[in-house]
């Protein structure tokens, strides 16, 4: 859903962000006043059903003792008060400590993945900006990871990253001779590297697609004028491309961050039931904490904490970027 | 302003997705009963026992057709892989929309019993399926918590055994091991990393396999994982030493390929054995079908009980492994379901299914039919009847499996990637697991 919103409306020109004011509608009360709300109603209703209701159920769950003893009759689960939260944030206890470690891993994973996916997307979008023969072929090729079903793609990586039979070690050890010992990729410390690689592979085409769309709205003659004035490629990118793409980047960076932070499929498919501590992303951690132990109240409490954290990050991001754009 | 609201909208929907994805929120109503329209159709979820889901279907279909012919009750079969079965049961329990009859791993019995979603086999229900006296007592004891009416009854019996390659043993002048020390010595003699041959293969990345060996090795030391009140006692010395002894097969004795740390299910280690890359593997008797399917002939391997150390407190060689059969309490076809459970656990059906699924009989006086090798059959029957100890029959059993099993995964990973694990570290890892179990009960 988020992706559709972004791809359709991403290339908004900066002027559109000016407050549009209230004109016309105010003078005519009655139907025309209600019409927008009527038109919005179906969407709001669906939004409630699909997102808000499960969220509220999740919040309710976080305050009850929803263990295996009550899942068959979960309406009767007794209140747990704040106990689920207390356990989750007790960083001296085993559960809280696990959550904190997983949170750290996830932050590192998200920031690195975000930086690499955005960087690759930007580089590719700029490189493919000037027309050349076969450009559309290359563009299509770049979008393949995004078009592949996530499960199939990640599973292929899983095969490639096996220690004895994987293609990666075959190339590194046997073909290139970079190491005499075959490294492990899916257990131990390398697991985070593998996880980031796969996540970036999966995500960067989206950044590429969005930025490419954004680049279409920058008039070519600005670049020509800059070139006449002696601006090099780097200068052009910094002084023309980046500022013109600012509205696109605002959305893109936030969405990429939220997606990577709450990525579940990648660790789930890549590691299966044998996930290493270095690849213990928070959504996967919460899944294990609630599904494997049948303690859904505790899992829901962790989810709510995650939601609050992401809301704070998002809010702060919106305030900071909003203030800057008003100043600009 | 429009940009900000756009960003906000995108953010809200992404946040919503994240919460919906990990909250595990179930908003299904609990009013529904079993699926299947007619009152004479049972839905049956079978676990994967054969060489593939399709193979299971092929084996079971004629058996179920016979049941339909005898009773007029149709059975809708779904075979579910092990990776999905527990989640499916969980969903069925929560939503009330499940099958009538389901296969469960018998180690889950006490945990599932605690959900109260399953029909207790009390006096009348037990009589309806042929009475409790038809079952092997230790097998029936896995059906639920001690002193309660079980919510599951044994269907297929399984036990661990140490499979060894006869030719490799003969070539090295070795006898099948009777003690842990003999097993390690033999394995070391048969290990040659340069030639890529190893004494043993371990499913060291599978938390379910790992926890079984934590349990068995602890039991050999006379240790228990839970006390009488159901409180975890993971960090007792017997358990710590037992876990370390098993880890040492890769760490100190170096008789297993470090790559085994990535083996996330038992099939991978069995395949190494069947393709003669390793001389020994410890697996349950249903390995037979995979071993033969991968090219080894029945006479080429032998089986002895998984040995305990010379000074062991108890000669435990296995847990009482196997598959049980449960009925969902909210079934609308209780009588038909009971008939079906009776049919599945009666002698003729047991004999029919014993061979393709390589299972041990759960009925008194029944003879194993899974192998033509009389010595192997006798060995497994002896292990199952006299050298097996049930896994802890407590509601937190499933948490024990996941926490201890995953701790062992992590320790094997550390060893495989060049680290060392000391007794203190084992103890610390088990303490964390114990705290996790305590925190969520």
XYZ file of C-alpha atoms in Angstrom:
769
model
C 0.000 0.000 0.000
C 2.708 2.391 0.985
C 4.643 1.622 -2.146
C 1.680 2.386 -4.366
C 1.163 5.722 -2.691
C 4.763 6.617 -3.112
C 5.260 5.567 -6.694
C 2.158 7.371 -7.856
C 2.717 10.605 -6.068
C 6.410 10.734 -5.457
C 7.400 13.247 -8.134
C 5.504 16.065 -6.492
C 6.990 19.372 -7.472
C 8.247 21.416 -4.547
C 5.704 24.193 -5.146
C 2.854 21.853 -4.350
C 3.911 21.672 -0.746
C 2.780 25.245 -0.115
C -0.354 25.442 2.035
C -3.259 25.480 -0.389
C -5.615 27.424 1.880
C -9.367 27.108 2.134
C -11.137 28.641 -0.767
C -14.479 28.077 -2.446
C -15.759 25.186 -0.386
C -16.297 27.247 2.761
C -18.792 29.513 1.100
C -21.153 26.691 0.166
C -22.293 24.651 3.141
C -24.320 21.475 2.678
C -23.635 18.585 0.361
C -20.435 19.899 -1.146
C -19.059 20.199 2.341
C -19.854 16.582 3.155
C -18.903 15.218 -0.237
C -15.179 14.862 0.399
C -15.896 12.947 3.577
C -18.391 10.702 1.811
C -15.841 10.000 -0.864
C -13.223 9.224 1.751
C -15.518 7.025 3.839
C -14.872 3.693 2.080
C -11.133 4.182 2.288
C -11.291 5.183 5.937
C -13.478 2.190 6.707
C -11.083 -0.210 5.019
C -8.124 1.430 6.703
C -9.855 0.898 10.030
C -10.515 -2.740 9.232
C -7.125 -3.584 7.833
C -4.790 -1.544 9.999
C -6.396 0.086 12.973
C -8.441 -2.849 14.280
C -5.515 -5.315 14.330
C -3.417 -2.599 15.948
C -5.996 -2.125 18.678
C -6.274 -5.882 19.147
C -2.481 -5.990 19.439
C -2.538 -3.254 22.070
C -5.253 -5.081 23.994
C -3.228 -8.295 23.814
C -0.219 -6.572 25.340
C -2.152 -5.983 28.555
C -3.425 -9.535 29.055
C -1.849 -12.806 30.032
C -2.373 -14.514 26.699
C -0.438 -17.735 27.169
C -1.216 -21.214 25.894
C -3.691 -21.694 28.705
C -5.956 -19.044 27.229
C -5.503 -19.010 23.488
C -8.406 -21.400 22.910
C -10.670 -19.031 24.832
C -8.787 -15.776 24.588
C -11.648 -13.566 25.632
C -11.220 -15.022 29.130
C -7.507 -14.210 29.412
C -6.844 -12.388 32.688
C -5.378 -8.923 32.774
C -1.621 -8.776 33.108
C -1.486 -5.079 33.892
C 1.885 -3.750 32.854
C 3.627 -7.041 33.526
C 4.268 -7.888 29.878
C 5.961 -4.507 29.467
C 7.876 -4.873 32.696
C 9.372 -8.155 31.514
C 10.198 -6.725 28.087
C 12.093 -3.700 29.416
C 13.760 -5.425 32.355
C 17.200 -5.368 30.788
C 18.708 -7.386 33.624
C 16.366 -10.264 32.860
C 16.854 -12.778 30.066
C 13.887 -11.610 27.988
C 14.677 -7.897 28.181
C 18.335 -8.500 27.466
C 17.477 -10.538 24.393
C 15.151 -7.806 23.176
C 17.768 -5.107 23.720
C 20.423 -7.053 21.805
C 18.016 -7.715 18.987
C 17.129 -3.997 18.935
C 20.798 -3.097 18.571
C 21.276 -5.570 15.726
C 18.173 -4.223 14.002
C 19.304 -0.587 14.250
C 22.682 -1.465 12.737
C 21.033 -3.579 10.063
C 18.498 -0.874 9.133
C 20.964 1.981 8.924
C 23.514 0.066 6.848
C 20.879 -1.434 4.567
C 19.219 1.942 4.132
C 22.494 3.654 3.266
C 23.538 0.967 0.778
C 20.132 0.610 -0.869
C 19.750 4.362 -1.254
C 23.324 4.794 -2.456
C 23.039 2.046 -5.049
C 19.637 3.273 -6.169
C 20.887 6.821 -6.559
C 24.041 5.784 -8.412
C 22.094 3.617 -10.825
C 19.377 6.205 -11.386
C 21.914 8.937 -12.177
C 23.986 6.613 -14.357
C 20.935 5.706 -16.408
C 19.708 9.290 -16.713
C 21.363 10.195 -20.057
C 19.801 8.209 -22.915
C 21.915 5.501 -24.544
C 21.306 2.350 -26.546
C 19.986 -0.473 -24.414
C 19.092 1.777 -21.511
C 15.680 0.250 -21.052
C 17.199 -3.243 -21.053
C 19.549 -2.283 -18.225
C 16.703 -0.615 -16.338
C 14.605 -3.747 -16.604
C 17.527 -5.863 -15.480
C 18.018 -3.691 -12.409
C 14.394 -4.172 -11.436
C 14.558 -7.968 -11.467
C 15.185 -8.416 -7.712
C 12.159 -6.259 -7.017
C 9.975 -8.226 -9.410
C 11.009 -11.654 -8.116
C 8.857 -13.180 -5.413
C 10.718 -12.408 -2.188
C 10.591 -15.999 -0.991
C 12.182 -17.454 -4.134
C 14.900 -14.805 -4.188
C 15.893 -15.192 -0.570
C 15.800 -18.969 -0.766
C 18.228 -18.834 -3.681
C 20.551 -16.736 -1.540
C 20.232 -19.345 1.166
C 21.520 -21.996 -1.251
C 24.303 -19.752 -2.506
C 25.498 -18.976 1.017
C 25.856 -22.590 2.190
C 29.331 -23.376 3.463
C 30.145 -26.544 1.532
C 27.846 -26.454 -1.450
C 27.159 -22.743 -1.915
C 28.125 -20.745 -4.981
C 29.597 -17.911 -2.920
C 32.238 -20.077 -1.275
C 32.857 -21.856 -4.551
C 33.785 -18.546 -6.156
C 35.678 -17.120 -3.175
C 37.636 -20.233 -2.229
C 37.956 -22.426 -5.289
C 37.871 -19.956 -8.163
C 39.565 -16.933 -6.629
C 41.508 -18.664 -3.859
C 40.921 -15.763 -1.487
C 40.825 -18.046 1.513
C 41.940 -21.572 2.285
C 39.252 -22.076 4.884
C 35.631 -22.013 3.829
C 33.853 -19.319 5.817
C 30.369 -19.764 7.238
C 27.870 -17.224 5.946
C 24.657 -18.145 7.679
C 25.926 -18.734 11.214
C 28.329 -16.788 13.406
C 29.410 -13.205 12.814
C 29.119 -13.259 9.020
C 25.377 -13.742 9.294
C 24.783 -9.995 9.577
C 26.818 -9.367 6.416
C 24.756 -11.959 4.550
C 21.523 -10.536 5.873
C 22.434 -6.998 4.817
C 23.552 -8.190 1.387
C 20.281 -9.961 0.742
C 18.183 -7.090 2.108
C 20.020 -4.547 -0.031
C 19.697 -6.771 -3.087
C 15.962 -6.950 -2.494
C 15.435 -3.292 -1.657
C 17.673 -1.184 -3.840
C 15.596 -1.537 -7.033
C 12.781 0.238 -5.241
C 15.071 3.161 -4.381
C 16.309 3.104 -7.973
C 12.779 3.141 -9.380
C 11.631 5.983 -7.165
C 14.689 8.139 -7.769
C 14.550 7.464 -11.498
C 10.964 8.685 -11.555
C 12.005 11.741 -9.563
C 14.810 12.530 -11.990
C 12.347 12.734 -14.897
C 10.868 15.899 -13.410
C 14.148 17.831 -13.476
C 14.360 19.872 -16.702
C 17.422 18.964 -18.789
C 18.203 22.599 -19.581
C 19.200 23.297 -15.991
C 21.990 20.746 -16.369
C 22.969 22.245 -19.703
C 23.113 25.705 -18.171
C 25.184 24.405 -15.289
C 27.548 22.661 -17.689
C 28.009 25.902 -19.598
C 28.882 27.597 -16.318
C 31.551 24.940 -15.778
C 29.914 22.723 -13.176
C 31.242 19.142 -13.177
C 29.183 16.001 -12.717
C 29.643 15.927 -8.966
C 28.760 19.591 -8.632
C 25.688 19.117 -10.821
C 24.593 16.212 -8.706
C 25.079 18.098 -5.453
C 23.592 21.393 -6.505
C 20.867 20.372 -8.920
C 19.920 16.731 -8.570
C 19.924 16.467 -4.791
C 17.874 19.608 -4.053
C 15.404 18.788 -6.828
C 14.966 15.259 -5.481
C 14.505 16.422 -1.920
C 10.760 15.780 -1.757
C 11.267 12.317 -3.220
C 14.098 11.543 -0.846
C 12.081 12.637 2.165
C 9.517 9.958 1.498
C 11.958 7.375 0.193
C 14.359 7.436 3.132
C 11.569 7.190 5.666
C 9.815 4.347 3.891
C 13.061 2.451 3.347
C 13.884 2.816 7.012
C 10.491 1.613 8.183
C 10.576 -1.327 5.800
C 14.043 -2.497 6.748
C 13.419 -1.969 10.426
C 10.366 -4.174 10.351
C 11.729 -6.667 7.823
C 10.545 -10.142 8.675
C 10.748 -12.171 5.476
C 14.477 -11.837 4.926
C 15.681 -13.340 8.221
C 12.775 -15.780 8.310
C 13.484 -17.307 4.912
C 17.263 -16.917 5.002
C 17.847 -18.537 8.384
C 14.762 -20.677 8.921
C 14.550 -22.073 12.425
C 18.301 -21.794 12.972
C 18.724 -18.052 13.192
C 22.090 -16.851 14.507
C 22.341 -14.131 17.179
C 23.985 -11.801 14.637
C 20.916 -12.041 12.408
C 18.314 -11.731 15.128
C 16.169 -8.900 13.739
C 13.532 -7.533 16.034
C 10.371 -8.630 14.239
C 11.794 -12.134 13.942
C 12.814 -11.970 17.579
C 9.284 -11.032 18.583
C 7.880 -13.809 16.430
C 10.088 -16.299 18.242
C 9.280 -14.785 21.613
C 5.565 -15.221 21.083
C 5.008 -18.049 18.626
C 7.601 -20.504 19.888
C 6.728 -19.935 23.512
C 2.991 -19.433 22.945
C 3.148 -16.208 24.925
C 1.272 -13.761 22.747
C 0.770 -11.128 25.437
C 4.504 -10.717 25.833
C 5.007 -10.629 22.053
C 2.277 -8.024 21.688
C 3.885 -5.852 24.372
C 7.173 -5.960 22.457
C 5.316 -5.069 19.249
C 3.696 -2.089 20.908
C 7.089 -0.905 22.169
C 8.369 -1.258 18.616
C 5.408 0.733 17.322
C 6.031 3.510 19.843
C 9.693 3.641 18.896
C 8.906 3.845 15.181
C 6.288 6.515 15.814
C 8.797 8.608 17.741
C 11.376 8.217 14.979
C 8.814 9.067 12.320
C 7.461 12.021 14.271
C 10.920 13.433 14.904
C 11.803 12.932 11.256
C 8.686 14.755 10.084
C 9.222 17.646 12.495
C 12.872 18.093 11.585
C 12.408 17.799 7.838
C 9.234 19.929 7.995
C 11.023 22.733 9.824
C 13.844 22.661 7.301
C 11.557 22.831 4.299
C 9.739 25.818 5.779
C 13.046 27.568 6.317
C 14.223 26.785 2.798
C 1.672 20.792 3.701
C 0.729 18.171 1.145
C 4.154 16.625 1.176
C 4.111 16.242 4.919
C 0.766 14.588 4.961
C 1.903 12.295 2.177
C 4.957 11.284 4.153
C 2.826 10.850 7.219
C 0.345 8.671 5.356
C 3.111 6.490 3.995
C 4.599 6.222 7.462
C 1.326 5.292 9.110
C 0.632 2.520 6.647
C 4.163 1.168 6.951
C 3.837 1.229 10.732
C 0.523 -0.529 10.503
C 2.071 -3.251 8.409
C 4.855 -3.719 10.905
C 2.498 -4.133 13.804
C 0.065 -6.327 11.952
C 2.942 -8.507 10.820
C 4.421 -9.135 14.197
C 1.536 -8.734 16.536
C 0.130 -12.083 15.591
C -3.299 -10.594 16.000
C -6.064 -13.049 15.484
C -9.418 -11.489 14.981
C -11.159 -14.651 13.810
C -14.313 -15.537 15.664
C -14.283 -18.528 17.916
C -17.787 -19.611 17.097
C -16.953 -21.750 14.091
C -16.593 -25.471 14.401
C -14.822 -27.941 12.231
C -14.643 -27.367 8.542
C -16.275 -29.752 6.137
C -19.956 -29.500 5.389
C -21.474 -32.948 5.883
C -21.734 -34.449 9.332
C -20.034 -37.587 8.104
C -16.823 -36.011 6.879
C -13.810 -35.803 9.162
C -10.913 -33.479 8.544
C -7.592 -35.081 9.410
C -4.222 -33.321 9.557
C -1.399 -35.829 9.221
C 2.223 -35.064 9.947
C 4.983 -35.819 7.466
C 6.162 -39.369 8.219
C 7.160 -40.720 4.817
C 9.797 -39.566 2.375
C 7.669 -36.612 1.180
C 4.236 -35.062 1.655
C 3.042 -36.807 -1.491
C 4.408 -40.109 -0.286
C 2.408 -39.699 2.924
C -0.689 -39.038 0.911
C -0.133 -42.133 -1.204
C 0.391 -44.312 1.856
C -2.565 -42.963 3.809
C -5.181 -42.725 1.070
C -5.945 -46.475 0.774
C -5.967 -46.763 4.566
C -8.497 -43.948 4.838
C -10.586 -45.399 2.008
C -10.808 -48.629 3.937
C -12.047 -46.677 6.959
C -14.718 -45.025 4.824
C -15.786 -48.406 3.473
C -16.097 -49.793 6.991
C -17.881 -46.917 8.656
C -19.326 -44.675 5.952
C -17.366 -41.729 7.346
C -15.392 -39.805 4.755
C -11.987 -38.422 5.698
C -10.537 -35.251 4.235
C -6.771 -35.629 4.508
C -4.182 -32.888 4.648
C -0.516 -33.734 5.165
C 1.398 -30.908 6.840
C 5.182 -30.521 6.960
C 6.942 -30.284 10.307
C 7.933 -26.664 9.841
C 4.285 -25.637 9.616
C 2.494 -28.105 11.818
C 2.885 -26.340 15.139
C 1.861 -22.968 13.728
C -1.140 -24.539 12.043
C -2.215 -26.167 15.295
C -1.711 -22.847 17.062
C -3.907 -21.044 14.565
C -6.529 -23.769 14.747
C -6.527 -23.565 18.541
C -6.852 -19.796 18.589
C -9.509 -19.490 15.930
C -11.463 -22.620 16.753
C -11.346 -23.438 13.045
C -9.389 -26.618 12.950
C -9.531 -30.200 11.817
C -11.325 -32.908 13.776
C -8.291 -35.130 14.247
C -4.616 -34.132 14.151
C -1.191 -35.749 14.465
C 1.129 -34.133 16.990
C 4.731 -34.694 17.977
C 4.286 -36.556 21.276
C 6.669 -34.173 23.030
C 4.113 -31.389 22.563
C 1.381 -33.376 24.288
C 1.545 -31.723 27.704
C 1.931 -28.252 26.196
C -1.045 -28.723 23.907
C -3.050 -30.282 26.717
C -2.676 -27.011 28.626
C -4.566 -25.141 25.896
C -7.677 -27.136 26.778
C -8.549 -27.233 23.104
C -8.249 -30.995 22.865
C -10.576 -33.774 23.867
C -9.417 -35.623 27.001
C -9.493 -39.384 26.590
C -11.407 -39.989 29.790
C -12.982 -43.328 30.682
C -15.706 -43.303 28.030
C -13.576 -41.856 25.249
C -10.754 -44.249 26.056
C -13.134 -47.197 25.920
C -14.447 -45.970 22.579
C -10.969 -46.232 21.057
C -10.348 -49.697 22.463
C -9.247 -49.126 26.060
C -5.923 -47.990 27.439
C -4.664 -51.512 27.932
C -3.966 -51.982 24.261
C -1.095 -49.445 24.324
C 2.481 -49.852 25.503
C 2.343 -48.042 28.888
C 5.411 -45.833 28.326
C 4.002 -44.768 24.953
C 0.628 -43.914 26.414
C 2.338 -41.964 29.207
C 3.453 -39.399 26.620
C -0.205 -38.503 25.990
C -0.402 -35.744 28.573
C 0.600 -34.621 32.040
C 1.013 -37.384 34.603
C -2.143 -38.096 36.571
C -4.508 -36.507 34.052
C -6.663 -37.901 31.272
C -4.372 -37.785 28.235
C -5.404 -35.526 25.350
C -3.508 -37.619 22.837
C -2.817 -41.295 22.264
C 0.261 -42.852 20.661
C 0.135 -43.533 16.938
C 3.690 -44.179 15.754
C 6.532 -45.073 18.108
C 10.081 -43.906 17.467
C 13.391 -44.234 19.267
C 16.956 -43.059 18.728
C 19.629 -45.529 17.735
C 23.262 -45.255 16.721
C 23.534 -46.294 13.068
C 26.981 -47.452 11.981
C 28.444 -48.387 8.626
C 29.440 -52.066 8.858
C 32.038 -51.960 6.080
C 33.835 -48.919 7.515
C 33.903 -50.500 10.960
C 35.232 -53.791 9.598
C 37.928 -52.072 7.549
C 39.188 -50.240 10.638
C 38.955 -53.385 12.789
C 36.325 -51.838 15.060
C 33.473 -53.335 17.026
C 30.152 -51.498 17.405
C 30.537 -49.249 20.494
C 28.961 -50.152 23.799
C 30.045 -47.060 25.743
C 30.399 -43.367 24.971
C 34.180 -43.694 25.196
C 34.232 -46.519 22.647
C 31.993 -44.490 20.358
C 34.337 -41.472 20.486
C 37.435 -43.645 19.985
C 35.857 -45.363 16.975
C 34.713 -42.046 15.545
C 38.191 -40.568 15.904
C 39.710 -43.528 14.134
C 37.281 -43.098 11.255
C 37.751 -39.340 10.951
C 40.074 -37.960 8.320
C 39.275 -34.332 7.494
C 41.775 -34.367 4.626
C 39.758 -37.101 2.902
C 36.517 -35.424 3.941
C 35.422 -38.415 5.966
C 34.130 -37.968 9.471
C 33.269 -40.314 12.299
C 29.831 -38.857 12.873
C 27.263 -36.478 11.430
C 25.228 -34.315 13.806
C 22.155 -32.245 13.038
C 23.866 -29.496 15.008
C 21.795 -26.640 13.555
C 18.440 -28.205 14.348
C 17.120 -27.010 17.662
C 14.674 -29.897 17.960
C 17.403 -32.502 17.429
C 19.824 -30.642 19.691
C 17.402 -30.453 22.576
C 16.786 -34.197 22.373
C 20.483 -34.829 22.848
C 20.678 -32.287 25.643
C 17.900 -34.268 27.277
C 19.367 -37.727 26.654
C 22.888 -36.769 27.733
C 21.520 -35.054 30.828
C 19.415 -38.126 31.594
C 22.497 -40.345 31.270
C 24.008 -38.199 34.024
C 20.906 -38.735 36.136
C 19.769 -35.120 35.766
C 16.244 -33.793 35.245
C 15.274 -30.624 33.394
C 12.211 -29.839 35.501
C 11.490 -30.497 39.172
C 8.302 -32.023 40.541
C 6.511 -28.657 40.523
C 7.262 -28.074 36.852
C 9.988 -25.495 37.593
C 12.982 -25.567 35.226
C 16.250 -26.937 36.622
C 18.384 -26.515 33.512
C 21.628 -25.532 35.204
C 22.243 -28.611 37.331
C 25.694 -30.062 36.883
C 24.425 -33.200 35.160
C 22.708 -31.173 32.473
C 25.666 -28.833 31.937
C 28.097 -31.740 31.627
C 25.685 -33.642 29.412
C 25.341 -30.734 26.991
C 29.083 -30.170 26.985
C 29.733 -33.856 26.275
C 27.567 -33.655 23.177
C 29.118 -30.346 22.042
C 32.563 -31.883 22.521
C 31.921 -34.313 19.687
C 32.604 -31.343 17.444
C 34.708 -29.222 19.797
C 37.160 -31.488 21.603
C 36.874 -34.869 19.898
C 36.575 -33.261 16.442
C 34.714 -36.230 14.985
C 32.046 -34.153 13.233
C 32.438 -31.766 10.321
C 32.021 -28.145 11.542
C 29.658 -27.676 8.566
C 27.180 -29.767 10.552
C 26.423 -26.590 12.510
C 24.327 -25.607 9.505
C 22.363 -28.861 9.380
C 18.961 -27.589 10.384
C 17.204 -30.929 10.145
C 17.997 -34.579 10.720
C 17.633 -35.513 7.052
C 20.913 -33.798 6.181
C 22.983 -35.813 8.645
C 21.207 -39.019 7.623
C 22.035 -38.289 3.976
C 25.722 -37.955 4.867
C 25.518 -41.382 6.455
C 23.589 -42.938 3.577
C 26.069 -41.585 1.033
C 28.936 -42.993 3.152
C 30.563 -39.676 3.985
C 30.317 -40.474 7.688
C 30.581 -43.734 9.602
C 27.927 -43.096 12.256
C 24.767 -41.121 12.779
C 22.363 -40.990 15.687
C 18.809 -40.897 14.457
C 15.337 -42.187 15.125
C 14.347 -45.432 13.430
C 12.387 -43.656 10.711
C 15.815 -42.874 9.215
C 15.596 -46.317 7.624
C 13.456 -45.144 4.732
C 15.780 -42.198 3.967
C 18.912 -44.335 4.256
C 17.578 -46.890 1.808
C 16.178 -44.194 -0.480
C 19.687 -42.701 -0.666
C 21.267 -45.898 -1.903
C 22.387 -47.875 1.140
C 21.193 -51.473 1.350
C 19.551 -52.743 4.536
C 22.414 -55.134 5.396
C 25.108 -52.466 5.079
C 24.377 -50.739 8.357
C 23.854 -51.893 11.897
C 22.193 -50.264 14.876
C 23.181 -50.214 18.543
C 21.720 -48.179 21.408
C 23.138 -44.648 21.605
C 25.780 -45.386 24.254
C 26.150 -43.767 27.657
C 29.522 -43.129 29.347
C 31.044 -45.989 31.351
C 30.163 -44.377 34.673
C 26.705 -43.186 33.586
C 23.963 -42.879 36.165
C 21.360 -44.344 33.829
C 21.698 -46.161 30.477
C 19.214 -43.840 28.751
C 19.583 -44.123 24.977
C 16.567 -42.200 23.722
C 13.554 -40.224 24.705
C 10.181 -41.879 24.104
C 9.800 -40.374 20.666
C 6.851 -40.652 18.383
C 3.666 -39.253 16.985
C 0.401 -38.997 18.876
C -3.152 -38.530 17.708
C -5.431 -35.850 19.170
C -9.063 -34.835 18.692
C -10.055 -31.168 18.792
C -12.583 -30.708 21.581
C -14.880 -28.529 19.489
C -15.333 -31.193 16.814
C -18.868 -31.635 15.581
C -18.152 -35.266 14.767
C -16.981 -36.579 18.094
C -18.218 -40.127 17.609
C -16.798 -40.416 14.133
C -13.517 -38.935 15.365
C -13.282 -41.508 18.140
C -14.009 -44.276 15.644
C -11.238 -42.936 13.469
C -8.720 -42.835 16.323
C -9.680 -46.418 17.215
C -9.214 -47.479 13.603
C -5.808 -45.797 13.301
C -4.509 -47.332 16.540
C -5.850 -50.829 15.922
C -3.481 -53.661 15.128
C -4.237 -54.091 11.385
C -3.739 -50.381 10.593
C -0.618 -50.250 12.746
C 0.818 -53.176 10.820
C -0.063 -51.578 7.468
C 1.533 -48.232 8.357
C 4.481 -49.548 10.367
C 6.571 -50.380 7.334
C 6.145 -47.347 5.033
C 6.539 -44.923 7.954
C 9.273 -47.002 9.653
C 7.622 -46.763 13.043
C 7.687 -48.927 16.132
C 4.401 -50.444 17.285
C 2.708 -48.577 20.113
C 0.553 -51.611 20.909
C 1.404 -54.268 23.448
C 2.612 -57.548 21.974
C 2.918 -56.129 18.469
C 6.014 -56.928 16.409
C 8.001 -54.222 14.621
C 7.516 -54.466 10.862
C 9.564 -51.481 9.680
C 12.621 -53.534 8.832
C 13.411 -57.046 7.649
C 16.595 -56.960 9.740
C 15.554 -58.907 12.834
C 18.518 -57.696 14.891
C 17.745 -54.060 14.089
C 14.078 -54.495 14.927
C 14.947 -56.131 18.241
C 17.457 -53.410 19.087
C 14.996 -50.606 18.483
C 12.182 -52.372 20.291
C 14.504 -52.876 23.265
C 15.556 -49.214 23.263
C 11.941 -48.080 23.041
C 10.690 -50.401 25.766
C 13.567 -50.340 28.254
C 16.090 -47.557 27.547
C 13.802 -44.610 26.811
C 12.795 -41.807 29.134
C 9.906 -39.491 28.264
C 10.765 -35.833 27.734
C 9.492 -33.630 30.581
C 5.694 -33.958 30.654
C 5.104 -30.364 31.684
C 3.219 -27.537 29.933
C 6.474 -25.604 29.412
C 7.994 -28.497 27.439
C 7.750 -26.635 24.134
C 9.574 -23.676 25.644
C 12.248 -26.030 26.927
C 12.686 -27.328 23.384
C 12.999 -23.925 21.783
C 15.135 -22.174 24.398
C 17.609 -24.971 25.159
C 17.663 -26.177 21.549
C 18.428 -22.710 20.216
C 21.074 -22.138 22.865
C 22.761 -25.318 21.611
C 22.487 -24.103 18.003
C 24.331 -20.954 19.029
C 27.029 -22.894 20.897
C 27.595 -25.226 17.951
C 27.810 -22.180 15.676
C 30.444 -20.699 17.956
C 32.470 -23.910 17.904
C 32.148 -24.284 14.130
C 33.383 -20.753 13.521
C 36.504 -21.332 15.598
C 35.412 -20.393 19.110
C 35.441 -22.513 22.243
C 32.625 -23.187 24.656
C 33.490 -23.912 28.290
C 31.369 -25.537 30.985
C 30.762 -22.091 32.475
C 29.483 -20.799 29.157
C 27.179 -23.804 28.812
C 25.888 -23.051 32.275
C 25.349 -19.376 31.449
C 23.492 -20.260 28.242
C 21.281 -22.725 30.093
C 20.653 -20.115 32.791
C 19.414 -17.683 30.137
C 17.158 -20.392 28.715
C 15.859 -21.164 32.190
C 15.115 -17.478 32.823
C 13.254 -17.237 29.526
C 11.072 -20.200 30.438
C 10.486 -18.854 33.939
C 9.620 -15.384 32.635
C 6.957 -16.599 30.267
C 5.186 -19.114 32.454
